[in-house]
Short mmCIF file of C-alpha atoms in Angstrom, two decimals:
data_model
loop_
_atom_site.label_atom_id
_atom_site.label_comp_id
_atom_site.label_asym_id
_atom_site.label_seq_id
_atom_site.Cartn_x
_atom_site.Cartn_y
_atom_site.Cartn_z
CA UNK A 254 -10.63 8.37 5.37
CA UNK A 255 -11.69 8.26 8.91
CA UNK A 256 -12.23 5.62 11.58
CA UNK A 257 -14.59 6.30 14.62
CA UNK A 258 -16.21 3.59 16.62
CA UNK A 259 -15.18 1.00 14.12
CA UNK A 260 -16.98 2.88 11.20
CA UNK A 261 -14.91 3.88 8.28
CA UNK A 262 -16.54 6.60 6.31
CA UNK A 263 -16.54 5.58 2.61
CA UNK A 264 -14.52 7.43 -0.03
CA UNK A 265 -17.23 8.36 -2.47
CA UNK A 266 -16.87 7.09 -5.95
CA UNK A 267 -17.11 9.47 -8.82
CA UNK A 268 -19.36 7.17 -10.49
CA UNK A 269 -22.10 7.10 -7.64
CA UNK A 270 -25.32 8.28 -8.79
CA UNK A 271 -26.29 9.70 -5.66
CA UNK A 272 -24.82 12.25 -3.19
CA UNK A 273 -24.84 9.77 -0.12
CA UNK A 274 -24.59 6.11 -0.11
CA UNK A 275 -26.73 4.43 2.53
CA UNK A 276 -24.22 2.46 4.53
CA UNK A 277 -20.91 3.21 6.02
CA UNK A 278 -18.04 0.61 5.81
CA UNK A 279 -17.40 -1.09 8.92
CA UNK A 280 -13.90 -1.64 10.28
CA UNK A 281 -13.27 -5.35 10.93
CA UNK A 282 -11.16 -5.71 14.14
CA UNK A 283 -8.32 -8.16 13.56
CA UNK A 284 -9.20 -8.45 9.96
CA UNK A 285 -6.86 -9.28 7.25
CA UNK A 286 -6.07 -10.86 3.85
CA UNK A 287 -8.07 -14.03 4.56
CA UNK A 288 -11.20 -12.31 6.28
CA UNK A 289 -13.06 -12.40 3.05
CA UNK A 290 -15.15 -15.65 2.25
CA UNK A 291 -13.35 -17.87 -0.17
CA UNK A 292 -9.70 -17.36 1.02
CA UNK A 293 -7.19 -18.82 3.37
CA UNK A 294 -3.64 -17.94 4.02
CA UNK A 295 -0.43 -19.00 5.54
CA UNK A 296 2.91 -17.85 6.84
CA UNK A 297 5.88 -20.22 7.66
CA UNK A 298 9.68 -20.42 8.00
CA UNK A 299 10.62 -22.16 4.63
CA UNK A 300 14.37 -21.44 4.81
CA UNK A 301 14.67 -18.31 2.68
CA UNK A 302 16.25 -16.70 5.96
CA UNK A 303 18.67 -18.12 8.33
CA UNK A 304 16.71 -17.65 11.46
CA UNK A 305 14.52 -20.60 12.06
CA UNK A 306 12.17 -18.68 14.16
CA UNK A 307 11.56 -16.02 11.43
CA UNK A 308 8.50 -16.50 9.05
CA UNK A 309 9.72 -16.09 5.59
CA UNK A 310 7.14 -17.44 3.14
CA UNK A 311 3.62 -16.48 2.72
CA UNK A 312 0.82 -18.29 0.55
CA UNK A 313 -2.69 -16.72 -0.05
CA UNK A 314 -5.09 -19.19 -1.87
CA UNK A 315 -8.60 -18.98 -3.03
CA UNK A 316 -10.93 -22.04 -2.67
CA UNK A 317 -11.59 -21.79 -6.47
CA UNK A 318 -9.96 -19.87 -9.35
CA UNK A 319 -11.33 -16.37 -9.28
CA UNK A 320 -10.96 -12.84 -10.67
CA UNK A 321 -7.54 -11.37 -10.17
CA UNK A 322 -5.96 -8.13 -11.04
CA UNK A 323 -2.58 -6.42 -10.36
CA UNK A 324 -0.52 -3.28 -10.41
CA UNK A 325 3.26 -3.41 -10.63
CA UNK A 326 6.35 -1.43 -10.43
CA UNK A 327 7.17 0.99 -13.23
CA UNK A 328 10.87 0.65 -12.43
CA UNK A 329 12.56 -0.49 -15.68
CA UNK A 330 14.73 -2.66 -13.44
CA UNK A 331 11.69 -4.78 -12.55
CA UNK A 332 12.19 -8.06 -10.73
CA UNK A 333 11.73 -11.49 -12.21
CA UNK A 334 8.53 -12.38 -10.22
CA UNK A 335 6.98 -9.04 -11.60
CA UNK A 336 7.57 -10.26 -15.10
CA UNK A 337 6.15 -13.79 -14.37
CA UNK A 338 3.05 -12.43 -12.67
CA UNK A 339 2.24 -10.00 -15.42
CA UNK A 340 2.35 -12.96 -17.76
CA UNK A 341 0.07 -15.02 -15.72
CA UNK A 342 -2.31 -12.17 -15.76
CA UNK A 343 -2.45 -12.44 -19.48
CA UNK A 344 -0.22 -9.43 -20.02
CA UNK A 345 -3.19 -6.99 -19.39
CA UNK A 346 -2.73 -7.06 -15.55
CA UNK A 347 -6.11 -8.97 -14.97
CA UNK A 348 -7.47 -12.48 -15.39
CA UNK A 349 -7.96 -15.57 -13.27
CA UNK A 350 -5.82 -16.80 -10.49
CA UNK A 351 -6.08 -19.17 -7.58
CA UNK A 352 -2.94 -18.31 -5.49
CA UNK A 353 -0.10 -16.02 -4.80
CA UNK A 354 3.24 -16.98 -3.09
CA UNK A 355 5.51 -14.41 -1.63
CA UNK A 356 9.07 -15.15 -0.17
CA UNK A 357 11.01 -12.51 1.74
CA UNK A 358 14.83 -12.24 2.24
CA UNK A 359 15.69 -12.31 -1.51
CA UNK A 360 13.99 -10.10 -4.16
CA UNK A 361 14.93 -12.35 -7.04
CA UNK A 362 15.64 -8.98 -8.93
CA UNK A 363 18.45 -8.38 -11.50
CA UNK A 364 18.82 -11.97 -11.64
CA UNK A 365 18.54 -12.53 -15.41
CA UNK A 366 17.38 -15.59 -17.13
CA UNK A 367 18.14 -17.78 -14.02
CA UNK A 368 15.78 -15.55 -11.97
CA UNK A 369 12.87 -15.79 -14.53
CA UNK A 370 13.36 -19.70 -14.47
CA UNK A 371 13.36 -19.52 -10.62
CA UNK A 372 10.01 -17.72 -10.56
CA UNK A 373 8.34 -19.97 -13.20
CA UNK A 374 9.61 -23.02 -11.30
CA UNK A 375 8.27 -21.58 -8.10
CA UNK A 376 4.74 -20.98 -9.66
CA UNK A 377 4.67 -24.61 -11.12
CA UNK A 378 5.56 -26.05 -7.57
CA UNK A 379 2.97 -24.07 -6.04
CA UNK A 380 0.31 -25.16 -8.70
CA UNK A 381 1.10 -28.75 -7.97
CA UNK A 382 0.70 -28.15 -4.18
CA UNK A 383 -2.50 -26.15 -4.33
CA UNK A 384 -3.92 -27.96 -7.01
CA UNK A 385 -4.32 -25.49 -10.20
CA UNK A 386 -2.45 -24.52 -13.23
CA UNK A 387 0.74 -22.83 -13.18
CA UNK A 388 -0.69 -19.77 -14.85
CA UNK A 389 -3.16 -19.49 -12.08
CA UNK A 390 -0.36 -18.67 -9.58
CA UNK A 391 1.06 -15.19 -8.87
CA UNK A 392 4.55 -14.76 -7.54
CA UNK A 393 6.46 -12.04 -5.45
CA UNK A 394 9.70 -11.79 -3.80
CA UNK A 395 11.01 -8.99 -1.48
CA UNK A 396 14.50 -8.65 -0.02
CA UNK A 397 18.15 -8.13 -1.31
CA UNK A 398 18.48 -7.33 -4.87
CA UNK A 399 20.91 -9.21 -7.04
CA UNK A 400 21.00 -12.67 -5.26
CA UNK A 401 19.59 -15.86 -6.64
CA UNK A 402 16.87 -17.92 -4.88
CA UNK A 403 17.31 -21.43 -3.89
CA UNK A 404 14.68 -23.65 -5.15
CA UNK A 405 14.73 -26.05 -2.17
CA UNK A 406 12.77 -23.72 0.26
CA UNK A 407 9.85 -23.74 -2.23
CA UNK A 408 9.97 -27.64 -2.79
CA UNK A 409 9.59 -28.33 1.07
CA UNK A 410 7.86 -24.91 2.03
CA UNK A 411 4.86 -25.18 -0.22
CA UNK A 412 3.52 -28.50 0.89
CA UNK A 413 3.89 -27.22 4.41
CA UNK A 414 2.27 -23.91 3.63
CA UNK A 415 -0.77 -25.75 1.97
CA UNK A 416 -1.14 -27.73 5.06
CA UNK A 417 -1.05 -24.56 7.30
CA UNK A 418 -3.81 -22.83 4.95
CA UNK A 419 -6.54 -21.28 7.19
CA UNK A 420 -8.46 -18.15 7.87
CA UNK A 421 -6.42 -17.31 10.96
CA UNK A 422 -3.45 -17.87 8.89
CA UNK A 423 -3.72 -14.37 7.21
CA UNK A 424 -1.93 -13.03 10.38
CA UNK A 425 1.15 -15.31 9.88
CA UNK A 426 1.17 -14.61 6.11
CA UNK A 427 1.39 -10.74 7.12
CA UNK A 428 4.52 -11.42 9.23
CA UNK A 429 6.15 -13.68 6.65
CA UNK A 430 6.41 -11.05 4.00
CA UNK A 431 8.06 -8.44 6.42
CA UNK A 432 11.74 -7.36 5.70
CA UNK A 433 12.68 -4.27 7.56
CA UNK A 434 9.20 -3.65 8.62
CA UNK A 435 8.82 -3.69 12.53
CA UNK A 436 5.10 -4.60 12.52
CA UNK A 437 2.67 -6.67 10.08
CA UNK A 438 0.21 -4.36 8.17
CA UNK A 439 -3.37 -5.69 7.81
CA UNK A 440 -6.72 -3.95 7.30
CA UNK A 441 -10.21 -5.16 6.58
CA UNK A 442 -13.72 -3.49 6.16
CA UNK A 443 -17.16 -4.83 5.61
CA UNK A 444 -20.20 -3.56 3.90
CA UNK A 445 -23.85 -4.32 3.54
CA UNK A 446 -25.47 -5.31 0.24
CA UNK A 447 -28.86 -4.03 1.46
CA UNK A 448 -30.35 -1.87 -1.07
CA UNK A 449 -27.50 -2.40 -3.51
CA UNK A 450 -29.04 -5.51 -5.12
CA UNK A 451 -27.59 -8.08 -2.68
CA UNK A 452 -29.91 -7.81 0.41
CA UNK A 453 -29.01 -9.84 3.39
CA UNK A 454 -25.49 -10.20 2.29
CA UNK A 455 -22.40 -8.76 4.06
CA UNK A 456 -19.34 -8.21 1.89
CA UNK A 457 -15.68 -7.92 3.05
CA UNK A 458 -12.55 -6.42 1.55
CA UNK A 459 -9.33 -7.26 3.42
CA UNK A 460 -5.51 -7.10 2.81
CA UNK A 461 -2.05 -7.09 4.04
CA UNK A 462 1.17 -5.35 3.00
CA UNK A 463 4.66 -4.90 3.73
CA UNK A 464 7.03 -1.94 2.93
CA UNK A 465 9.22 0.22 5.17
CA UNK A 466 12.09 1.40 3.07
CA UNK A 467 12.59 1.90 -0.66
CA UNK A 468 9.27 3.29 -0.68
CA UNK A 469 7.68 5.53 -3.20
CA UNK A 470 5.32 3.01 -5.10
CA UNK A 471 4.88 3.89 -8.55
CA UNK A 472 2.05 1.71 -10.07
CA UNK A 473 8.70 -0.38 -3.02
CA UNK A 474 10.08 -3.27 -1.65
CA UNK A 475 6.28 -2.75 -1.35
CA UNK A 476 3.92 -5.77 -1.79
CA UNK A 477 0.30 -5.97 -1.04
CA UNK A 478 -2.39 -8.51 -1.30
CA UNK A 479 -6.13 -7.72 -1.10
CA UNK A 480 -9.07 -10.06 -1.20
CA UNK A 481 -12.86 -9.49 -1.45
CA UNK A 482 -15.65 -12.00 -1.65
CA UNK A 483 -17.65 -9.53 -3.77
CA UNK A 484 -18.70 -10.69 -7.22
CA UNK A 485 -16.50 -8.45 -9.46
CA UNK A 486 -15.37 -9.30 -13.04
CA UNK A 487 -11.67 -9.36 -13.50
CA UNK A 488 -11.25 -6.27 -15.74
CA UNK A 489 -13.66 -4.17 -13.40
CA UNK A 490 -11.56 -5.23 -10.44
CA UNK A 491 -8.41 -4.12 -12.07
CA UNK A 492 -9.92 -0.77 -12.84
CA UNK A 493 -11.12 -0.38 -9.22
CA UNK A 494 -7.71 -1.62 -8.15
CA UNK A 495 -5.85 1.19 -10.18
CA UNK A 496 -8.04 3.76 -8.81
CA UNK A 497 -7.52 2.57 -5.34
CA UNK A 498 -3.67 2.40 -5.73
CA UNK A 499 -3.41 5.79 -7.20
CA UNK A 500 -5.01 7.49 -4.06
CA UNK A 501 -3.30 5.26 -1.40
CA UNK A 502 -0.02 3.39 -2.20
CA UNK A 503 0.80 5.81 -4.93
CA UNK A 504 0.44 8.50 -2.29
CA UNK A 505 2.88 7.71 0.11
CA UNK A 506 6.81 7.93 0.38
CA UNK A 507 9.39 7.14 2.66
CA UNK A 508 12.50 7.92 0.78
CA UNK A 509 11.48 8.62 -2.83
CA UNK A 510 12.90 5.32 -4.00
CA UNK A 511 10.64 3.11 -6.11
CA UNK A 512 11.47 -0.60 -5.54
CA UNK A 513 12.23 -3.11 -8.39
CA UNK A 514 9.43 -5.50 -6.89
CA UNK A 515 6.37 -3.21 -6.23
CA UNK A 516 3.28 -5.47 -6.59
CA UNK A 517 -0.43 -5.14 -5.47
CA UNK A 518 -2.82 -7.95 -6.38
CA UNK A 519 -6.38 -8.13 -5.67
CA UNK A 520 -8.57 -11.28 -5.84
CA UNK A 521 -12.37 -11.46 -6.00
CA UNK A 522 -14.01 -14.70 -4.99
CA UNK A 523 -17.60 -13.75 -5.21
CA UNK A 524 -18.15 -16.19 -2.45
CA UNK A 525 -20.38 -13.95 -0.20
CA UNK A 526 -23.20 -14.34 -2.66
CA UNK A 527 -22.72 -17.44 -4.86
CA UNK A 528 -24.25 -17.26 -8.21
CA UNK A 529 -24.97 -13.65 -8.10
CA UNK A 530 -24.52 -11.29 -10.97
CA UNK A 531 -21.31 -9.29 -10.91
CA UNK A 532 -21.42 -5.60 -9.48
CA UNK A 533 -21.62 -3.55 -12.56
CA UNK A 534 -19.49 -0.51 -13.07
CA UNK A 535 -21.63 2.23 -12.70
CA UNK A 536 -23.84 0.99 -10.17
CA UNK A 537 -24.20 1.90 -6.46
CA UNK A 538 -22.90 -1.53 -5.57
CA UNK A 539 -19.73 -1.15 -7.53
CA UNK A 540 -19.25 2.47 -5.98
CA UNK A 541 -19.52 1.05 -2.48
CA UNK A 542 -17.11 -1.96 -3.27
CA UNK A 543 -14.79 0.52 -4.93
CA UNK A 544 -14.87 2.77 -1.86
CA UNK A 545 -14.09 -0.17 0.31
CA UNK A 546 -11.26 -1.11 -1.70
CA UNK A 547 -9.83 2.50 -1.44
CA UNK A 548 -10.46 2.37 2.43
CA UNK A 549 -8.44 -0.74 2.71
CA UNK A 550 -5.64 0.47 0.47
CA UNK A 551 -5.40 3.70 2.37
CA UNK A 552 -5.39 2.07 5.63
CA UNK A 553 -2.42 -0.18 4.51
CA UNK A 554 -0.70 2.77 2.88
CA UNK A 555 -0.89 4.84 6.18
CA UNK A 556 0.56 1.92 8.18
CA UNK A 557 3.50 1.68 5.60
CA UNK A 558 4.22 5.39 6.04
CA UNK A 559 3.98 5.01 9.78
CA UNK A 560 6.41 2.16 9.82
CA UNK A 561 8.84 3.89 7.60
CA UNK A 562 12.52 2.93 8.42
CA UNK A 563 13.72 4.74 11.37
CA UNK A 564 10.38 6.76 11.43
CA UNK A 565 9.12 8.42 14.57
CA UNK A 566 6.08 10.24 13.05
CA UNK A 567 3.43 9.69 10.37
CA UNK A 568 3.44 12.87 8.23
CA UNK A 569 0.35 13.88 6.41
CA UNK A 570 0.82 16.46 3.51
CA UNK A 571 -2.37 18.07 2.45
CA UNK A 572 -2.15 20.33 -0.65
CA UNK A 573 -5.09 22.40 -1.68
CA UNK A 574 -5.64 25.30 -4.10
CA UNK A 575 -3.56 23.79 -6.83
CA UNK A 576 -4.27 24.80 -10.40
CA UNK A 577 -4.91 21.16 -11.45
CA UNK A 578 -4.42 17.59 -10.06
CA UNK A 579 -1.01 17.21 -11.60
CA UNK A 580 0.36 20.34 -9.76
CA UNK A 581 -1.24 19.20 -6.54
CA UNK A 582 0.74 16.17 -6.68
CA UNK A 583 3.87 17.59 -7.72
CA UNK A 584 3.88 20.04 -4.66
CA UNK A 585 2.75 17.41 -2.22
CA UNK A 586 5.22 14.67 -3.38
CA UNK A 587 8.07 17.22 -3.24
CA UNK A 588 7.30 18.39 0.16
CA UNK A 589 6.74 14.84 1.36
CA UNK A 590 10.11 13.75 -0.08
CA UNK A 591 12.17 16.73 1.05
CA UNK A 592 14.97 15.36 3.27
CA UNK A 593 14.99 18.87 4.99
CA UNK A 594 11.20 18.79 5.67
CA UNK A 595 11.50 15.41 7.03
CA UNK A 596 14.47 16.11 9.35
CA UNK A 597 12.90 19.33 10.70
CA UNK A 598 9.95 17.19 11.64
CA UNK A 599 12.35 14.87 13.42
CA UNK A 600 13.63 17.62 15.12
CA UNK A 601 10.19 19.14 16.13
CA UNK A 602 11.26 22.48 14.24
CA UNK A 603 8.28 24.18 12.80
CA UNK A 604 10.54 25.63 9.85
CA UNK A 605 7.81 26.30 7.41
CA UNK A 606 10.52 27.96 5.17
CA UNK A 607 11.52 24.42 4.28
CA UNK A 608 7.96 23.43 3.19
CA UNK A 609 7.60 26.57 1.27
CA UNK A 610 10.93 25.88 -0.62
CA UNK A 611 9.98 22.34 -1.50
CA UNK A 612 6.84 23.55 -2.95
CA UNK A 613 8.48 26.30 -4.86
CA UNK A 614 10.88 23.87 -6.56
CA UNK A 615 8.25 21.23 -7.32
CA UNK A 616 7.10 22.52 -10.68
CA UNK A 617 3.61 23.41 -9.38
CA UNK A 618 2.47 26.73 -10.66
CA UNK A 619 1.47 29.32 -7.99
CA UNK A 620 2.27 32.74 -6.96
CA UNK A 621 4.21 32.98 -3.56
CA UNK A 622 2.03 35.97 -2.19
CA UNK A 623 -1.09 33.52 -2.43
CA UNK A 624 0.37 30.80 -0.22
CA UNK A 625 -0.77 29.76 3.21
CA UNK A 626 0.91 27.04 5.29
CA UNK A 627 -0.30 25.66 8.57
CA UNK A 628 1.62 22.96 10.48
CA UNK A 629 -0.58 20.88 13.10
CA UNK A 630 -3.22 23.54 12.65
CA UNK A 631 -0.99 26.12 13.77
CA UNK A 632 -0.79 29.00 11.07
CA UNK A 633 2.79 29.77 10.17
CA UNK A 634 2.56 31.51 6.89
CA UNK A 635 -0.09 33.63 5.33
CA UNK A 636 0.08 35.32 1.78
CA UNK A 637 3.59 33.99 1.41
CA UNK A 638 4.87 35.74 4.72
CA UNK A 639 5.60 34.60 8.34
CA UNK A 640 2.84 34.60 10.83
CA UNK A 641 3.99 35.07 14.44
CA UNK A 642 3.46 32.02 16.39
CA UNK A 643 4.46 30.50 19.84
CA UNK A 644 7.18 28.08 19.37
CA UNK A 645 6.34 26.29 22.85
CA UNK A 646 3.02 25.68 21.41
CA UNK A 647 4.60 24.17 18.16
CA UNK A 648 6.68 21.97 20.23
CA UNK A 649 3.75 20.65 21.98
CA UNK A 650 2.00 19.99 18.86
CA UNK A 651 5.09 17.99 17.54
CA UNK A 652 4.41 15.43 20.41
CA UNK A 653 1.59 14.00 18.30
CA UNK A 654 2.13 10.72 16.60
CA UNK A 655 0.77 12.26 13.42
CA UNK A 656 2.14 15.40 11.93
CA UNK A 657 -0.21 17.13 9.75
CA UNK A 658 0.95 19.73 7.12
CA UNK A 659 -1.69 21.94 5.20
CA UNK A 660 -0.41 23.87 2.18
CA UNK A 661 -2.96 26.25 0.13
CA UNK A 662 -1.32 27.26 -3.12
CA UNK A 663 -4.06 29.64 -3.76
CA UNK A 664 -4.07 28.81 -7.47
CA UNK A 665 -7.03 26.90 -7.99
CA UNK A 666 -9.29 24.06 -6.82
CA UNK A 667 -7.41 20.93 -6.96
CA UNK A 668 -6.22 19.08 -4.01
CA UNK A 669 -4.39 15.91 -2.83
CA UNK A 670 -3.02 14.07 0.11
CA UNK A 671 0.33 12.31 0.71
CA UNK A 672 1.76 10.27 3.55
CA UNK A 673 5.22 9.99 4.32
CA UNK A 674 7.45 10.07 7.49
CA UNK A 675 10.09 11.96 9.10
CA UNK A 676 13.65 10.95 8.72
CA UNK A 677 15.66 9.93 11.92
CA UNK A 678 19.28 8.86 12.66
CA UNK A 679 17.88 5.17 12.45
CA UNK A 680 17.26 5.46 8.85
CA UNK A 681 20.79 5.80 7.95
CA UNK A 682 21.71 3.03 10.38
CA UNK A 683 19.17 0.36 8.92
CA UNK A 684 20.17 1.22 5.22
CA UNK A 685 23.93 1.54 5.84
CA UNK A 686 24.18 -2.10 6.96
CA UNK A 687 21.17 -3.79 5.15
CA UNK A 688 22.88 -6.35 3.47
CA UNK A 689 25.06 -7.33 6.40
#
């Protein structure tokens, strides 16, 4: 994905019948989770955290019950809110919902039957406050594992959050879900329905996310909510969300740890085109919508990798020439997770041997004599052997905020991209005293 002059070049969907779609996606400045028509959000201090100046509770609500879909952690030690949200999406991860509530500070994970009861009670309280049924509320929590949530902040916070609901409240919601994040993460794009069967209509896809540590989503303390005003059925929304998550959130890693609470929820109100027929899978309209969803998820994912705990650089790992998609992912994921690669980047050391070693132990199939490696566009390895390069030039390129590693395995045509960050001293400091 590229962003130039507020234009986001769409990620082309395989289902698209033409080589080029007519309209690009437009980046929506200051856009977020409440940018799409039919949604409002709020972020308040409810009392989950001791600091009264820190927002700790978010509410995202649709004007009416609408299509909803989710992807969740694959961690067997999953949190109570994950279990309850799956139940409320009919056990198939899609259905109808009206609202989502998210608290920060305590994860409500490893809390047994008490935690499940807490998650269900919170949904019940939210339903009463919003004016919907309990199973139309999705829940998520983020923070310390193994601690129980107090119900009082839900009882007092939910009425206050409903009162605070607004389009502008999306920015507060993004702040309220932060834990070790240093900045809120928001992203939104628009696209025209002209020529797609929705002439004169502008559609929006927007979202928010949080996640800075315990990040290698597998669908980490990662939570994301995405909304759209496009008309999409729940099952098609789920399929588009899974595809988007697989090329975005599931392609980032900060520390190779998959959280107990990973949750990504998408809502589709259809409010931009009331009464219009849903975008049918296989149509150009659906392909552009899917492209927009991928763009938003990718934009949020890159922000998460950039804000990795203690990170000083975003790192993009491009693997090409793999024998198949699985091998491409194995090589890219192993390189992105390598502590030696990540610390070399922090130290501005163009040590390509660490990259080669990580690829070699990844399980991807290739011959070392076919491998080429570039660091920031600087050739450092060809045919598996070192290429003389200027260390001064390499040091200068490490000053860029994004470090790009290109690895060609020379074994086929499959390729992939992953995003990670460097490892600094601050990562150890942050995680060494996380609970205290």
